[in-house]
Structure formats: structure tokens, C-alpha cells
């Protein structure tokens, strides 16, 4: 027998011994030594699965609605799924709604949309026993069960009344609005118009759309001023409009009267330094929280009032702790 054959057999023998030793060790110590035990998985059991569909997923206003809904959900043992388009898009919004209905969720919270497809989807949800609560914007012509949010027409009236009180002399107003097709924005504009219509010193000159973004509000303000350089006042009807308006007028060193919507942190800061004169305070956190409570009432077979208005009020610059601004837009 050659040296090569002896070496080859020696290698086989060593490999056999290694495998045999491992096998004996496994038998001796048992499977716990050589196997990872499956860890028990404890699934959280929720009472209900609700879906909140926003107008725009990462918009600061809608994040506050989401926070309110999630905080309520923790207390009431509800699973909340938050969905929404990256940029405001009714088509995508309604796709999420359709998918949620197909998934047989227990309840839906969504901004009311004024179109036929939305109405059909609400009816479809109703037929499947899925209650729909609208937030921020209502759709009263649909089969939605409850609306939770501001009285948008009354909010516009409050803005107009504040404008009347805070200014003197002739006022030429430019409006920056979130989306022309949004019924909540339309109501805020209509309320404002109705409030000031008896005051001949006030005139709404033009309205531009911001697409509910700050950059859109900046562009809308530039466009308004380019077309109407004699504007003396601005009214912003969605959460980021005021910050966009203020950025432009500060850059151009202008001094118009500005009234906006909502009390986001950046809006409060602008109120404190006098860049914005007043804002209509809404409470989106309360909208989200209360919407969860309304769905729970509906799941229990209860019938809450279909209009659940949340609070709105005017916050002026002089209400902030660090600043008291003089009256702006005073005529000669």
C-alpha cells in the first residue's frame, strides 16, 4: 500500500472521528445545547382596528390629528393604522379608503372629500358595517356617521371679525388657500367674505392656492404681490399658509396685516415676534382623539350627534407672552 493511500485513509478516519464525537456530544447534552428554542410570541389583542387616512401623511397638522388618535387608542385598546399620500391627492386618498374597506377594518377616519367616488366608498363601507367618521372637512351629503372638527364657515367668520377689529382704513386683501377643491377651505373663505362684506373699506383682490405646503404658500404670496403690489393684508386658510406669507413679506420688508390658521409651533413663534397678527386656533389633536371616541360609540350601537364641532378661537399677537404688536394696516 502506497504512502498516498495511507494518508488518504488517515484523513477519512480523522473526519469520521470528528463527526462521531459531535454526534455523541449532541446525544449526551441533549438538543438544548445545539438548538435555539423557539421564543414564545405574545401577540397584543386589540378590541378594534381603525384606519386614519390623512390629507397628506407628513403634514404637521395631520401629525397632530394622528397623535390625538393614537393617544386615545392606547387608552381604549384600539389599533390605529395611519395612512395618507405623500402630497395631497384625493385619488390616492380614496385608494387607501377602498383598500381599508376591502380589508374589513372596524372603522374609518378620513377627511371628507366632495366627489362622487368618496360618496360611493362611504356607502360601500356602510353596507359592510364599517362606520366612517370625517375629520377636518365634512361631507354631509354622504352616509358618513359623524363629523369631528372645526365649524369651518364659523372659523372664517371669526377670521373676518378679527380682521375688522384689528385694522383701520382701506384694506386690499390677498387670500392664500390650501386647495381650491377643499370644501373646508371654501367654507373658511366664504365665512371671511360674509363677515367683511358690509365694510366697504375692505376688498378681496385675489386668491391663490398653496397646495397646503409652505413652499406653495411662499410662491402664492410672491404671485399675489407681483400682480397686486398694493395689497395691505393677507388671509391664509391652511396650516402652513401663514408661515409662507410671513416669510415673503419679511424678505421684502413689507408690513401688511396677516391673519392665518392653526397654532403650529412656527405660527406661535411668528405671532410672538409680530410677523403674524392673528390666527384662528384649531385643535387637531382633539379632532383625532374625539374621532376615536366617536367610532367606539358607533361600534357599541350608540348614536352620537353627527356634528361634533371642536373648539376654535382667535389668538392675536398680544396674547403671546413676549410681544405686543401695534395695529397694522391703519389707513391715513
Coordinates of C-alpha atoms in Angstrom, one line a residue:
X1 CA 0.0 0.0 0.0
X2 CA 1.5 3.4 -1.0
X3 CA 2.1 6.3 1.2
X4 CA -0.6 8.3 -0.6
X5 CA -3.2 5.7 0.2
X6 CA -2.3 5.6 3.8
X7 CA -2.5 9.5 4.1
X8 CA -5.9 9.5 2.4
X9 CA -7.3 6.8 4.8
X10 CA -5.9 8.8 7.8
X11 CA -7.8 11.9 6.7
X12 CA -11.0 10.0 6.3
X13 CA -10.5 8.4 9.8
X14 CA -10.0 11.8 11.4
X15 CA -13.1 13.3 9.7
X16 CA -15.2 10.3 10.8
X17 CA -14.0 10.6 14.4
X18 CA -14.9 14.4 14.5
X19 CA -18.4 13.7 13.2
X20 CA -18.8 10.8 15.7
X21 CA -17.7 12.9 18.6
X22 CA -20.1 15.7 17.7
X23 CA -22.9 13.2 17.4
X24 CA -22.1 11.7 20.8
X25 CA -22.0 15.2 22.4
X26 CA -25.3 16.0 21.0
X27 CA -26.9 12.9 22.4
X28 CA -25.2 13.5 25.8
X29 CA -26.1 17.1 26.3
X30 CA -29.4 17.0 24.5
X31 CA -31.0 19.3 22.0
X32 CA -30.9 22.3 24.2
X33 CA -27.2 22.6 23.7
X34 CA -27.3 22.6 19.9
X35 CA -30.7 24.0 19.1
X36 CA -32.2 27.5 19.7
X37 CA -35.5 27.2 21.5
X38 CA -38.4 28.9 19.8
X39 CA -39.3 32.0 21.9
X40 CA -43.0 32.3 22.7
X41 CA -44.6 35.2 20.9
X42 CA -47.2 37.2 22.8
X43 CA -49.5 39.0 20.4
X44 CA -51.3 42.1 21.6
X45 CA -55.0 41.6 21.3
X46 CA -56.9 44.8 20.3
X47 CA -60.6 45.3 20.6
X48 CA -60.8 47.2 17.2
X49 CA -58.7 48.0 14.2
X50 CA -59.4 51.6 12.9
X51 CA -57.7 53.4 10.0
X52 CA -57.0 57.1 9.9
X53 CA -56.5 58.4 6.4
X54 CA -54.9 61.9 6.2
X55 CA -54.9 64.5 3.5
X56 CA -51.1 64.5 3.5
X57 CA -49.2 62.0 5.6
X58 CA -46.3 64.1 6.9
X59 CA -48.1 67.4 7.2
X60 CA -47.6 68.8 10.7
X61 CA -51.4 69.5 11.1
X62 CA -52.2 65.9 10.2
X63 CA -49.5 64.5 12.5
X64 CA -51.3 66.3 15.4
X65 CA -54.6 64.6 14.3
X66 CA -52.7 61.3 14.3
X67 CA -51.2 61.9 17.8
X68 CA -54.6 62.5 19.2
X69 CA -56.0 59.4 17.6
X70 CA -53.0 57.3 18.9
X71 CA -53.3 58.6 22.4
X72 CA -57.0 57.8 22.5
X73 CA -56.3 54.3 21.0
X74 CA -53.9 53.5 23.8
X75 CA -56.5 54.2 26.4
X76 CA -59.3 52.3 24.7
X77 CA -57.2 49.3 23.4
X78 CA -57.6 50.1 19.8
X79 CA -55.1 49.5 16.9
X80 CA -54.8 52.6 14.7
X81 CA -53.3 52.4 11.3
X82 CA -52.2 55.8 9.8
X83 CA -52.2 56.2 6.0
X84 CA -52.1 59.1 3.6
X85 CA -50.5 60.3 0.4
X86 CA -47.0 62.0 0.5
X87 CA -48.6 65.0 -1.2
X88 CA -52.3 66.0 -1.1
X89 CA -54.0 63.8 -3.7
X90 CA -57.7 62.9 -3.5
X91 CA -57.3 59.9 -5.8
X92 CA -54.6 58.3 -3.6
X93 CA -56.6 59.1 -0.5
X94 CA -59.6 57.3 -1.8
X95 CA -57.4 54.3 -2.9
X96 CA -56.4 53.9 0.7
X97 CA -60.0 54.1 1.7
X98 CA -61.0 51.4 -0.8
X99 CA -58.2 49.1 0.4
X100 CA -59.2 49.6 4.0
X101 CA -62.8 48.7 3.3
X102 CA -61.7 45.6 1.4
X103 CA -59.6 44.7 4.4
X104 CA -62.7 44.7 6.6
X105 CA -61.3 47.2 9.2
X106 CA -63.6 48.1 12.1
X107 CA -63.9 51.8 11.4
X108 CA -62.5 54.6 9.2
X109 CA -61.5 58.2 10.0
X110 CA -60.9 60.3 6.9
X111 CA -61.1 63.9 5.7
X112 CA -64.4 64.5 3.8
X113 CA -63.9 64.7 0.1
X114 CA -66.5 66.3 -2.1
X115 CA -66.8 63.9 -5.0
X116 CA -69.0 61.0 -6.2
X117 CA -66.3 58.3 -5.6
X118 CA -66.0 59.3 -2.0
X119 CA -69.8 59.1 -1.5
X120 CA -69.8 55.6 -3.1
X121 CA -67.0 54.4 -0.9
X122 CA -68.8 55.7 2.2
X123 CA -71.9 53.8 1.1
X124 CA -69.8 50.7 0.5
X125 CA -68.4 50.9 4.0
X126 CA -71.8 51.5 5.4
X127 CA -73.2 48.4 3.7
X128 CA -70.3 46.3 5.2
X129 CA -71.0 47.7 8.6
X130 CA -67.9 49.9 8.8
X131 CA -68.7 53.3 10.3
X132 CA -67.0 56.3 8.8
X133 CA -66.1 59.5 10.8
X134 CA -65.0 62.5 8.8
X135 CA -62.4 64.9 10.4
X136 CA -61.3 68.4 9.5
X137 CA -63.6 68.6 6.4
X138 CA -67.2 67.3 6.4
X139 CA -69.1 65.5 3.7
X140 CA -72.7 65.9 4.9
X141 CA -74.2 64.6 1.7
X142 CA -72.6 61.2 2.2
X143 CA -73.5 58.4 4.6
X144 CA -70.7 59.3 7.0
X145 CA -71.9 58.7 10.5
X146 CA -70.2 61.7 12.4
X147 CA -68.1 64.7 11.6
X148 CA -65.4 65.8 14.1
X149 CA -63.7 69.1 13.5
X150 CA -64.0 72.9 13.3
X151 CA -67.1 74.6 12.1
X152 CA -65.2 75.9 9.1
X153 CA -67.7 78.5 8.0
X154 CA -67.8 79.9 11.5
X155 CA -64.0 79.9 11.7
X156 CA -63.9 82.0 8.5
X157 CA -66.4 84.4 10.1
X158 CA -64.1 84.6 13.2
X159 CA -61.2 85.5 11.0
X160 CA -63.2 88.2 9.2
X161 CA -64.4 89.7 12.5
X162 CA -60.8 89.8 13.8
X163 CA -59.7 91.5 10.6
X164 CA -62.4 94.2 11.0
X165 CA -61.5 94.8 14.6
X166 CA -57.7 94.9 14.1
X167 CA -57.5 97.2 11.1
X168 CA -58.5 100.7 10.1
X169 CA -58.9 102.4 6.7
X170 CA -59.0 100.9 3.2
X171 CA -57.8 97.3 3.1
X172 CA -56.9 95.3 0.0
X173 CA -56.7 91.6 0.8
X174 CA -54.9 88.7 -0.8
X175 CA -56.0 85.2 0.2
X176 CA -53.7 82.2 0.2
X177 CA -55.7 79.0 0.5
X178 CA -54.6 75.3 0.8
X179 CA -56.6 73.8 -2.1
X180 CA -59.3 75.3 -4.2
X181 CA -61.2 71.9 -4.3
X182 CA -61.3 71.5 -0.5
X183 CA -64.7 72.2 0.9
X184 CA -63.2 73.2 4.3
X185 CA -61.0 75.9 2.6
X186 CA -64.0 77.1 0.6
X187 CA -66.1 77.5 3.8
X188 CA -63.3 79.4 5.5
X189 CA -63.1 81.8 2.6
X190 CA -66.9 82.2 2.4
X191 CA -67.2 82.9 6.1
X192 CA -64.5 85.5 5.8
X193 CA -66.2 87.1 2.8
X194 CA -69.6 87.2 4.5
X195 CA -68.0 88.8 7.7
X196 CA -66.5 91.7 5.8
X197 CA -69.0 92.2 3.0
X198 CA -70.7 95.1 4.8
X199 CA -67.5 97.0 5.2
X200 CA -66.8 98.9 2.0
X201 CA -63.3 99.8 3.1
X202 CA -62.3 96.1 2.7
X203 CA -61.9 94.4 -0.7
X204 CA -60.7 90.9 -1.5
X205 CA -58.4 91.4 -4.5
X206 CA -57.3 87.8 -5.5
X207 CA -56.9 84.3 -4.2
X208 CA -54.0 81.9 -4.8
X209 CA -53.5 78.2 -4.0
X210 CA -50.7 76.9 -1.8
X211 CA -51.2 73.1 -2.2
X212 CA -51.1 73.1 1.7
X213 CA -47.3 73.4 1.7
X214 CA -45.1 76.2 2.9
X215 CA -43.3 76.5 -0.4
X216 CA -46.6 76.7 -2.2
X217 CA -47.7 79.5 0.2
X218 CA -44.4 81.3 -0.5
X219 CA -45.0 81.1 -4.2
X220 CA -48.6 82.1 -3.9
X221 CA -47.6 85.2 -1.9
X222 CA -45.0 86.2 -4.4
X223 CA -47.5 85.9 -7.2
X224 CA -50.1 87.9 -5.3
X225 CA -47.7 90.7 -4.7
X226 CA -46.3 90.7 -8.2
X227 CA -49.8 91.0 -9.6
X228 CA -51.1 93.3 -6.9
X229 CA -48.3 95.3 -5.2
X230 CA -50.7 97.5 -3.3
X231 CA -52.0 94.7 -1.1
X232 CA -52.3 95.7 2.6
X233 CA -53.5 92.4 4.1
X234 CA -53.3 88.7 3.8
X235 CA -55.5 85.8 4.9
X236 CA -54.1 82.3 5.0
X237 CA -56.7 79.5 5.3
X238 CA -54.5 76.4 5.9
X239 CA -51.9 75.5 8.5
X240 CA -48.7 76.5 6.6
X241 CA -50.1 79.5 4.7
X242 CA -49.3 82.0 7.4
X243 CA -45.6 80.9 7.6
X244 CA -45.2 81.2 3.9
X245 CA -46.8 84.6 3.7
X246 CA -44.7 85.9 6.6
X247 CA -41.5 84.7 5.0
X248 CA -42.2 86.6 1.9
X249 CA -43.3 89.9 3.5
X250 CA -40.3 89.8 5.9
X251 CA -37.9 89.3 3.0
X252 CA -39.5 92.2 1.1
X253 CA -39.6 94.3 4.3
X254 CA -43.3 94.9 3.9
X255 CA -45.8 95.5 6.8
X256 CA -49.2 94.1 5.9
X257 CA -51.8 92.7 8.3
X258 CA -51.6 88.9 8.3
X259 CA -54.2 86.5 9.7
X260 CA -53.7 82.8 9.4
X261 CA -55.0 79.4 10.6
X262 CA -53.8 77.0 13.3
X263 CA -51.3 77.2 16.1
X264 CA -48.4 75.1 15.0
X265 CA -45.1 76.0 16.8
X266 CA -43.8 78.1 13.9
X267 CA -47.1 80.0 13.9
X268 CA -46.8 80.8 17.6
X269 CA -43.2 82.0 17.1
X270 CA -44.3 84.3 14.3
X271 CA -47.1 85.6 16.5
X272 CA -44.6 86.3 19.3
X273 CA -42.2 88.3 17.0
X274 CA -45.1 90.2 15.4
X275 CA -44.7 88.7 11.9
X276 CA -48.3 87.5 12.0
X277 CA -51.1 89.5 13.7
X278 CA -53.6 86.8 14.5
X279 CA -54.5 83.2 13.8
X280 CA -57.6 81.0 14.0
X281 CA -56.7 78.4 16.6
X282 CA -57.9 74.9 15.8
X283 CA -57.3 71.8 17.8
X284 CA -56.3 68.9 15.5
X285 CA -55.1 66.8 18.4
X286 CA -58.6 66.9 19.9
X287 CA -60.1 66.0 16.5
X288 CA -58.1 62.8 16.3
X289 CA -58.8 61.9 19.9
X290 CA -62.5 62.6 19.7
X291 CA -62.8 60.7 16.3
X292 CA -61.6 57.5 18.0
X293 CA -64.2 58.0 20.8
X294 CA -67.0 58.6 18.2
X295 CA -66.1 55.3 16.4
X296 CA -66.2 53.5 19.7
X297 CA -69.7 54.9 20.4
X298 CA -70.8 53.7 16.9
X299 CA -69.3 50.2 17.4
X300 CA -71.4 49.9 20.6
X301 CA -74.5 50.7 18.8
X302 CA -74.8 54.2 20.2
X303 CA -75.8 57.3 18.2
X304 CA -73.8 60.4 19.0
X305 CA -74.7 63.7 17.3
X306 CA -73.5 63.7 13.8
X307 CA -71.8 67.2 14.1
X308 CA -69.1 67.1 16.8
X309 CA -67.5 70.6 16.5
X310 CA -64.2 71.1 18.1
X311 CA -63.2 74.5 19.6
X312 CA -61.9 77.4 17.5
X313 CA -60.8 80.8 18.7
X314 CA -58.8 83.9 17.6
X315 CA -55.3 84.1 19.0
X316 CA -53.6 87.6 18.5
X317 CA -50.0 88.6 18.8
X318 CA -50.8 90.4 22.1
X319 CA -51.9 87.1 23.6
X320 CA -48.4 85.7 23.4
X321 CA -46.2 86.3 26.5
X322 CA -43.3 88.0 24.8
X323 CA -44.7 90.5 22.4
X324 CA -47.4 93.1 21.9
X325 CA -47.6 94.3 18.3
X326 CA -49.0 97.7 17.3
X327 CA -52.0 97.8 15.0
X328 CA -51.1 97.2 11.4
X329 CA -52.7 98.3 8.1
X330 CA -54.1 101.6 9.6
X331 CA -55.2 103.9 6.9
X332 CA -54.4 107.6 6.9

